[in-house]
mmCIF file of C-alpha atoms in Angstrom:
data_model
loop_
_atom_site.group_PDB
_atom_site.id
_atom_site.type_symbol
_atom_site.label_atom_id
_atom_site.label_comp_id
_atom_site.label_asym_id
_atom_site.label_seq_id
_atom_site.Cartn_x
_atom_site.Cartn_y
_atom_site.Cartn_z
ATOM 1 C CA MET A 1320 -31.141 -26.504 -17.445
ATOM 2 C CA ALA A 1321 -29.367 -27.677 -20.581
ATOM 3 C CA PHE A 1322 -30.840 -28.733 -23.926
ATOM 4 C CA SER A 1323 -29.834 -29.141 -27.562
ATOM 5 C CA SER A 1324 -31.718 -28.528 -30.776
ATOM 6 C CA ASN A 1325 -30.851 -27.844 -34.429
ATOM 7 C CA GLY A 1326 -27.084 -27.990 -33.880
ATOM 8 C CA VAL A 1327 -27.131 -25.620 -30.889
ATOM 9 C CA VAL A 1328 -26.512 -26.454 -27.231
ATOM 10 C CA SER A 1329 -28.273 -24.105 -24.801
ATOM 11 C CA ILE A 1330 -27.635 -23.710 -21.082
ATOM 12 C CA LYS A 1331 -30.171 -21.740 -19.049
ATOM 13 C CA THR A 1332 -29.295 -20.466 -15.586
ATOM 14 C CA GLY A 1333 -31.977 -18.951 -13.378
ATOM 15 C CA SER A 1334 -33.939 -16.130 -14.967
ATOM 16 C CA LEU A 1335 -31.145 -15.185 -17.391
ATOM 17 C CA PRO A 1336 -31.398 -15.839 -21.128
ATOM 18 C CA PRO A 1337 -29.782 -19.131 -22.182
ATOM 19 C CA LEU A 1338 -26.150 -19.311 -23.270
ATOM 20 C CA THR A 1339 -25.802 -20.971 -26.646
ATOM 21 C CA GLN A 1340 -22.969 -22.782 -28.355
ATOM 22 C CA LYS A 1341 -22.884 -24.486 -31.746
ATOM 23 C CA SER A 1342 -22.531 -28.239 -31.434
ATOM 24 C CA GLU A 1343 -23.884 -31.241 -33.278
ATOM 25 C CA ALA A 1344 -23.935 -33.208 -30.021
ATOM 26 C CA SER A 1345 -27.073 -34.207 -28.126
ATOM 27 C CA ILE A 1346 -27.166 -33.608 -24.382
ATOM 28 C CA ILE A 1347 -27.906 -36.636 -22.226
ATOM 29 C CA GLY A 1348 -27.151 -35.047 -18.835
ATOM 30 C CA PHE A 1349 -25.154 -32.445 -16.969
ATOM 31 C CA GLU A 1350 -23.458 -31.849 -13.646
ATOM 32 C CA GLY A 1351 -22.172 -28.426 -12.653
ATOM 33 C CA PHE A 1352 -20.447 -27.007 -15.710
ATOM 34 C CA GLN A 1353 -20.010 -30.308 -17.489
ATOM 35 C CA LEU A 1354 -22.414 -31.565 -20.111
ATOM 36 C CA PHE A 1355 -22.542 -35.226 -21.022
ATOM 37 C CA VAL A 1356 -23.190 -35.436 -24.737
ATOM 38 C CA VAL A 1357 -23.569 -38.003 -27.487
ATOM 39 C CA LYS A 1358 -22.023 -37.322 -30.875
ATOM 40 C CA ASN A 1359 -21.406 -39.931 -33.569
ATOM 41 C CA ASP A 1360 -22.390 -42.776 -31.222
ATOM 42 C CA SER A 1361 -19.771 -41.690 -28.696
ATOM 43 C CA ILE A 1362 -20.375 -40.237 -25.219
ATOM 44 C CA SER A 1363 -18.112 -37.404 -24.145
ATOM 45 C CA VAL A 1364 -17.907 -34.565 -21.646
ATOM 46 C CA MET A 1365 -18.197 -30.941 -22.740
ATOM 47 C CA ASP A 1366 -16.972 -28.272 -20.303
ATOM 48 C CA VAL A 1367 -19.060 -25.105 -20.349
ATOM 49 C CA SER A 1368 -17.780 -21.804 -18.971
ATOM 50 C CA GLN A 1369 -20.289 -19.887 -16.886
ATOM 51 C CA SER A 1370 -18.159 -16.731 -16.591
ATOM 52 C CA SER A 1371 -20.521 -14.673 -18.736
ATOM 53 C CA THR A 1372 -23.509 -15.817 -16.662
ATOM 54 C CA LEU A 1373 -21.641 -14.959 -13.473
ATOM 55 C CA LEU A 1374 -20.862 -11.487 -14.828
ATOM 56 C CA LYS A 1375 -24.523 -10.923 -15.678
ATOM 57 C CA TYR A 1376 -25.547 -11.736 -12.109
ATOM 58 C CA ILE A 1377 -22.835 -9.395 -10.821
ATOM 59 C CA GLU A 1378 -24.004 -6.596 -13.146
ATOM 60 C CA LYS A 1379 -27.519 -7.024 -11.754
ATOM 61 C CA LYS A 1380 -26.033 -7.006 -8.206
ATOM 62 C CA GLU A 1381 -27.535 -10.447 -7.587
ATOM 63 C CA TYR A 1382 -24.562 -11.557 -5.522
ATOM 64 C CA GLN A 1383 -26.336 -14.467 -3.824
ATOM 65 C CA MET A 1384 -27.207 -16.051 -7.183
ATOM 66 C CA ALA A 1385 -23.721 -15.291 -8.500
ATOM 67 C CA TYR A 1386 -22.193 -17.041 -5.486
ATOM 68 C CA LYS A 1387 -24.436 -20.090 -5.915
ATOM 69 C CA LEU A 1388 -23.268 -20.299 -9.511
ATOM 70 C CA ALA A 1389 -19.643 -19.801 -8.474
ATOM 71 C CA CYS A 1390 -19.909 -22.709 -6.034
ATOM 72 C CA LEU A 1391 -20.447 -25.021 -8.985
ATOM 73 C CA GLY A 1392 -16.920 -24.178 -10.087
ATOM 74 C CA VAL A 1393 -15.582 -21.018 -11.672
ATOM 75 C CA PRO A 1394 -11.991 -19.852 -12.072
ATOM 76 C CA ASP A 1395 -10.452 -18.153 -9.033
ATOM 77 C CA ASN A 1396 -10.266 -14.798 -10.821
ATOM 78 C CA ASP A 1397 -14.053 -14.871 -11.358
ATOM 79 C CA LEU A 1398 -14.632 -15.719 -7.692
ATOM 80 C CA ARG A 1399 -12.226 -12.930 -6.647
ATOM 81 C CA PHE A 1400 -14.070 -10.457 -8.896
ATOM 82 C CA LEU A 1401 -17.372 -11.474 -7.299
ATOM 83 C CA GLY A 1402 -15.868 -10.971 -3.840
ATOM 84 C CA MET A 1403 -14.530 -7.527 -4.746
ATOM 85 C CA GLU A 1404 -17.825 -6.414 -6.242
ATOM 86 C CA ALA A 1405 -19.800 -7.745 -3.278
ATOM 87 C CA LEU A 1406 -17.473 -5.960 -0.847
ATOM 88 C CA SER A 1407 -17.617 -2.730 -2.876
ATOM 89 C CA ASN A 1408 -21.406 -2.868 -2.640
ATOM 90 C CA GLN A 1409 -21.361 -3.749 1.063
ATOM 91 C CA ASP A 1410 -22.575 -7.334 0.723
ATOM 92 C CA PHE A 1411 -20.171 -8.485 3.403
ATOM 93 C CA GLU A 1412 -21.594 -12.007 3.709
ATOM 94 C CA ILE A 1413 -20.989 -12.906 0.062
ATOM 95 C CA ALA A 1414 -17.620 -11.132 0.001
ATOM 96 C CA LYS A 1415 -16.489 -13.119 3.043
ATOM 97 C CA LYS A 1416 -17.671 -16.407 1.517
ATOM 98 C CA CYS A 1417 -15.739 -15.688 -1.684
ATOM 99 C CA PHE A 1418 -12.524 -14.781 0.094
ATOM 100 C CA VAL A 1419 -12.793 -17.743 2.479
ATOM 101 C CA LYS A 1420 -13.233 -20.073 -0.490
ATOM 102 C CA LEU A 1421 -10.118 -18.485 -2.035
ATOM 103 C CA LYS A 1422 -8.255 -18.644 1.320
ATOM 104 C CA ASP A 1423 -7.369 -14.960 0.821
ATOM 105 C CA LEU A 1424 -6.599 -13.854 4.389
ATOM 106 C CA PRO A 1425 -5.898 -10.155 3.685
ATOM 107 C CA PHE A 1426 -9.279 -9.745 1.982
ATOM 108 C CA ILE A 1427 -11.030 -11.769 4.690
ATOM 109 C CA ASP A 1428 -9.576 -9.327 7.243
ATOM 110 C CA LEU A 1429 -10.587 -6.305 5.139
ATOM 111 C CA THR A 1430 -14.135 -7.658 4.791
ATOM 112 C CA LYS A 1431 -14.323 -8.280 8.530
ATOM 113 C CA LYS A 1432 -13.060 -4.759 9.259
ATOM 114 C CA TYR A 1433 -15.748 -3.110 7.146
ATOM 115 C CA ALA A 1434 -18.519 -5.493 8.259
ATOM 116 C CA GLU A 1435 -17.783 -4.636 11.896
ATOM 117 C CA GLU A 1436 -17.620 -0.913 11.121
ATOM 118 C CA PHE A 1437 -20.942 -1.120 9.295
ATOM 119 C CA LYS A 1438 -22.486 -3.054 12.183
ATOM 120 C CA SER A 1439 -21.398 -0.456 14.754
ATOM 121 C CA LYS A 1440 -21.914 2.748 12.729
ATOM 122 C CA LYS A 1441 -24.675 1.591 10.322
ATOM 123 C CA SER A 1442 -22.704 3.172 7.469
ATOM 124 C CA ILE A 1443 -19.242 3.260 5.977
ATOM 125 C CA ASN A 1444 -17.367 5.738 3.824
ATOM 126 C CA PRO A 1445 -17.554 4.190 0.317
ATOM 127 C CA ASP A 1446 -14.582 6.261 -0.855
ATOM 128 C CA LEU A 1447 -12.468 4.873 1.971
ATOM 129 C CA LEU A 1448 -13.595 1.333 1.158
ATOM 130 C CA LYS A 1449 -12.666 1.903 -2.479
ATOM 131 C CA ALA A 1450 -9.255 3.213 -1.436
ATOM 132 C CA ASP A 1451 -8.597 0.173 0.750
ATOM 133 C CA LEU A 1452 -9.698 -2.199 -2.019
ATOM 134 C CA LEU A 1453 -7.328 -0.529 -4.467
ATOM 135 C CA ALA A 1454 -4.460 -0.649 -1.973
ATOM 136 C CA TYR A 1455 -5.053 -4.344 -1.251
ATOM 137 C CA GLN A 1456 -4.964 -5.002 -5.010
ATOM 138 C CA GLY A 1457 -1.597 -3.259 -5.300
ATOM 139 C CA LYS A 1458 -2.976 -0.266 -7.211
ATOM 140 C CA TYR A 1459 -1.162 2.188 -4.965
ATOM 141 C CA GLN A 1460 -1.419 5.406 -7.010
ATOM 142 C CA GLU A 1461 -5.168 4.941 -7.480
ATOM 143 C CA ALA A 1462 -5.527 4.017 -3.804
ATOM 144 C CA ALA A 1463 -3.672 7.130 -2.682
ATOM 145 C CA SER A 1464 -5.868 9.342 -4.856
ATOM 146 C CA ALA A 1465 -8.959 7.641 -3.423
ATOM 147 C CA PHE A 1466 -7.669 8.196 0.135
ATOM 148 C CA VAL A 1467 -7.270 11.914 -0.651
ATOM 149 C CA LYS A 1468 -10.809 11.989 -2.101
ATOM 150 C CA ALA A 1469 -12.071 10.306 1.098
ATOM 151 C CA GLY A 1470 -10.410 13.062 3.141
ATOM 152 C CA LYS A 1471 -7.721 10.711 4.440
ATOM 153 C CA THR A 1472 -4.547 12.250 3.031
ATOM 154 C CA ASN A 1473 -2.528 10.850 5.933
ATOM 155 C CA GLU A 1474 -3.560 7.344 4.848
ATOM 156 C CA ALA A 1475 -2.160 8.044 1.361
ATOM 157 C CA VAL A 1476 1.083 9.320 2.864
ATOM 158 C CA GLN A 1477 1.328 6.338 5.239
ATOM 159 C CA LEU A 1478 0.728 3.944 2.335
ATOM 160 C CA PHE A 1479 3.821 5.209 0.536
ATOM 161 C CA ILE A 1480 5.881 5.383 3.737
ATOM 162 C CA ASP A 1481 5.053 1.709 4.374
ATOM 163 C CA LEU A 1482 6.121 0.936 0.803
ATOM 164 C CA LYS A 1483 9.320 2.950 1.358
ATOM 165 C CA LYS A 1484 8.405 5.214 -1.547
ATOM 166 C CA PHE A 1485 9.298 8.429 0.196
ATOM 167 C CA ASP A 1486 9.173 10.624 -2.924
ATOM 168 C CA GLU A 1487 5.541 9.613 -3.449
ATOM 169 C CA ALA A 1488 4.802 10.223 0.234
ATOM 170 C CA GLN A 1489 6.275 13.714 -0.105
ATOM 171 C CA ARG A 1490 4.162 14.349 -3.182
ATOM 172 C CA PHE A 1491 0.961 13.507 -1.279
ATOM 173 C CA ILE A 1492 2.075 15.620 1.655
ATOM 174 C CA ARG A 1493 2.347 18.563 -0.757
ATOM 175 C CA ILE A 1494 -0.962 17.737 -2.489
ATOM 176 C CA GLY A 1495 -3.089 17.455 0.620
ATOM 177 C CA GLY A 1496 -1.059 18.969 3.388
ATOM 178 C CA ALA A 1497 -1.351 15.605 5.206
ATOM 179 C CA SER A 1498 -3.516 17.217 7.865
ATOM 180 C CA GLY A 1499 -6.925 16.210 6.490
ATOM 181 C CA ASP A 1500 -7.448 13.416 9.032
#
């Protein structure tokens, strides 16, 4: 819902409080994130960012509503963030939808891997999921530390071997003994 009054344009999404923006324009309609407004006898289009609304839905872990909002058109980085958060919180359906929309094959595969593991075991190791997410994002040091925390020191070592960072692999061998798997 969108409305204007007293020099303020308000956009209300779902049960969240309305977003407001100062504008002397009067709203005559909207579609997605575009408002059609009249100002000084001229009709124009006003683009409205819904990133803050999307983040509020994500904070409340309302991933389905966040995805519906994202489908109206949000920047790719917002959609990627939604996918990561949904995957981190084991909402595999929404995570998959986000990554498919982004055509992000590595993250689609990662989502599929954990969805299948969850389906067969009824649980997953959240520390291991976090480690994989960090590794897929290129945050290798954080990923390796998370692998060690998850009891998968060999995964941390293998990560750096694959990256041909043998000094780092040696460091994790010394830290964890590389026999924790």
